[in-house]
Coordinates of C-alpha atoms in Angstrom, one line a residue:
M1280 CA -7.9 -50.3 -17.6
T1281 CA -8.9 -47.0 -16.1
S1282 CA -6.3 -44.2 -15.6
V1283 CA -6.8 -40.6 -14.4
R1284 CA -4.9 -37.7 -15.7
S1285 CA -5.0 -34.0 -14.8
L1286 CA -4.6 -31.2 -17.3
S1287 CA -3.7 -27.9 -15.6
L1288 CA -5.6 -25.0 -17.3
S1289 CA -4.4 -22.1 -15.2
S1290 CA -3.3 -21.4 -11.7
S1291 CA -6.8 -21.6 -10.4
A1292 CA -8.6 -24.5 -12.5
A1293 CA -7.9 -27.7 -13.9
A1294 CA -9.9 -30.5 -15.7
V1295 CA -9.6 -34.2 -15.0
L1296 CA -9.9 -36.6 -17.8
I1297 CA -10.6 -40.3 -16.8
D1298 CA -9.3 -42.5 -19.6
K1299 CA -11.5 -45.6 -19.9
G1300 CA -9.7 -47.5 -22.8
S1301 CA -10.6 -45.8 -26.0
R1302 CA -12.6 -42.8 -24.6
A1303 CA -12.0 -40.1 -22.0
E1304 CA -14.7 -38.6 -19.8
L1305 CA -14.9 -35.5 -17.7
G1306 CA -14.5 -36.7 -14.1
G1307 CA -14.4 -33.5 -12.0
W1308 CA -12.6 -30.4 -11.2
P1309 CA -9.9 -30.5 -8.5
H1310 CA -9.7 -26.8 -7.2
A1311 CA -7.6 -25.2 -4.6
S1312 CA -9.9 -24.0 -1.9
P1313 CA -8.9 -20.7 -0.3
S1314 CA -11.4 -21.4 2.7
Y1315 CA -10.0 -25.0 3.3
S1316 CA -7.7 -24.4 6.3
G1317 CA -6.0 -27.8 5.9
G1318 CA -4.6 -27.0 2.5
G1319 CA -5.1 -29.5 -0.2
S1320 CA -8.1 -29.3 -2.7
I1321 CA -11.7 -30.0 -3.0
N1322 CA -13.2 -32.1 -6.0
V1323 CA -16.1 -30.5 -7.7
V1324 CA -18.2 -32.8 -9.9
F1325 CA -19.4 -30.7 -12.7
G1326 CA -20.8 -31.9 -16.1
V1327 CA -21.5 -35.2 -17.7
P1328 CA -19.6 -37.4 -20.2
G1329 CA -19.5 -35.8 -23.6
D1330 CA -19.4 -32.2 -22.0
K1331 CA -16.4 -30.0 -23.0
P1332 CA -14.8 -28.2 -20.2
V1333 CA -14.7 -24.4 -20.9
P1334 CA -13.3 -22.8 -17.7
A1335 CA -13.0 -18.9 -17.9
D1336 CA -13.6 -15.9 -15.8
Y1337 CA -17.2 -15.2 -16.8
D1338 CA -18.1 -13.1 -13.9
G1339 CA -15.0 -10.7 -13.9
D1340 CA -13.7 -11.5 -10.4
S1341 CA -10.3 -12.6 -11.8
K1342 CA -11.0 -16.2 -11.0
E1343 CA -11.8 -19.1 -13.4
D1344 CA -15.4 -20.2 -13.2
F1345 CA -16.2 -23.9 -13.5
A1346 CA -18.0 -24.2 -16.8
V1347 CA -19.0 -26.8 -19.5
Y1348 CA -20.4 -26.8 -22.9
H1349 CA -23.0 -29.5 -23.8
P1350 CA -22.6 -30.1 -27.4
S1351 CA -25.7 -32.2 -27.6
T1352 CA -27.9 -29.3 -26.6
G1353 CA -25.7 -26.3 -27.5
T1354 CA -26.0 -25.2 -23.7
W1355 CA -23.3 -23.6 -21.5
Q1356 CA -23.5 -24.2 -17.9
I1357 CA -21.3 -21.8 -15.7
Y1358 CA -20.9 -22.0 -12.0
Q1359 CA -20.1 -18.5 -11.1
S1360 CA -17.5 -18.0 -8.3
T1361 CA -19.0 -14.5 -7.2
T1362 CA -22.6 -15.9 -6.6
G1363 CA -22.1 -19.6 -6.1
T1364 CA -24.9 -20.2 -8.5
T1365 CA -25.0 -22.1 -11.9
V1366 CA -26.2 -20.1 -15.1
S1367 CA -27.4 -22.1 -18.2
T1368 CA -27.2 -20.2 -21.5
A1369 CA -28.3 -21.7 -24.9
F1370 CA -25.6 -20.6 -27.4
G1371 CA -24.3 -23.1 -30.2
I1372 CA -25.1 -26.3 -32.0
S1373 CA -23.6 -29.6 -31.6
T1374 CA -20.9 -29.2 -34.1
D1375 CA -19.5 -25.8 -32.9
I1376 CA -16.2 -25.4 -31.2
P1377 CA -16.4 -23.5 -27.8
V1378 CA -13.9 -20.6 -27.8
P1379 CA -14.7 -18.5 -24.6
G1380 CA -12.6 -15.3 -24.3
D1381 CA -13.1 -11.5 -23.6
Y1382 CA -14.3 -10.3 -26.9
D1383 CA -15.4 -7.0 -25.8
G1384 CA -12.7 -6.0 -23.4
D1385 CA -14.9 -5.7 -20.3
G1386 CA -12.9 -7.9 -18.2
R1387 CA -15.5 -10.8 -18.3
D1388 CA -14.9 -13.8 -20.5
D1389 CA -17.8 -14.2 -23.1
I1390 CA -19.5 -17.3 -24.3
A1391 CA -18.4 -17.9 -28.0
V1392 CA -18.3 -20.6 -30.5
Y1393 CA -16.4 -21.0 -34.0
R1394 CA -18.5 -22.7 -36.8
N1395 CA -17.2 -23.2 -40.3
G1396 CA -15.1 -20.2 -40.5
T1397 CA -17.2 -17.8 -38.6
W1398 CA -16.9 -16.8 -34.9
Y1399 CA -20.0 -16.2 -32.9
A1400 CA -19.9 -14.5 -29.6
N1401 CA -22.6 -13.6 -26.8
R1402 CA -20.5 -10.6 -25.6
S1403 CA -21.4 -9.7 -21.8
F1404 CA -21.3 -5.9 -22.6
S1405 CA -21.7 -5.5 -26.3
G1406 CA -24.1 -8.3 -27.2
F1407 CA -24.1 -10.7 -30.2
M1408 CA -21.5 -10.6 -32.8
A1409 CA -20.7 -12.8 -35.8
V1410 CA -17.4 -12.4 -37.6
P1411 CA -16.3 -14.5 -40.7
F1412 CA -12.7 -15.3 -40.2
G1413 CA -10.9 -18.5 -41.2
L1414 CA -11.9 -21.5 -43.3
S1415 CA -14.2 -24.4 -42.4
S1416 CA -11.2 -26.6 -42.0
D1417 CA -9.3 -24.4 -39.7
I1418 CA -9.0 -25.4 -36.0
A1419 CA -10.0 -22.5 -33.6
V1420 CA -8.0 -22.3 -30.4
P1421 CA -9.2 -19.9 -27.7
K1422 CA -6.3 -17.5 -26.3
A1423 CA -6.5 -19.2 -22.8
Y1424 CA -5.1 -22.4 -24.3
I1425 CA -2.2 -20.9 -26.0
P1426 CA 0.9 -21.4 -24.0

């Protein structure tokens, strides 16, 4: 039996999980559309099964951008709300945990991963950083997901 569940990530973005028995798949992103005069929402299909949703404000416009991390390739795909274009960036390996956040304080969330006790970030203003903090058994949680 297939069921659909929504997970609200912020006031401007959400992920949809489609539960197909013992596995869940990314199914799309319902998103309130400010230009849609009839109210409601639009459905943006972005990503493929196995991708990890990583919505964040990567372009600094105070709006969450649709984004996914492809663990199989270590590639991030970000649909920027300011330009309407998709940017692909290779950063990470298959076992990394994606942890986007504003690691340099410039108002733009950065691509970052946690790997075996080390945080790696490709900061939008300050460039690459690697900071050992934690144990390989720790579970990294990006600040955007802490209630």
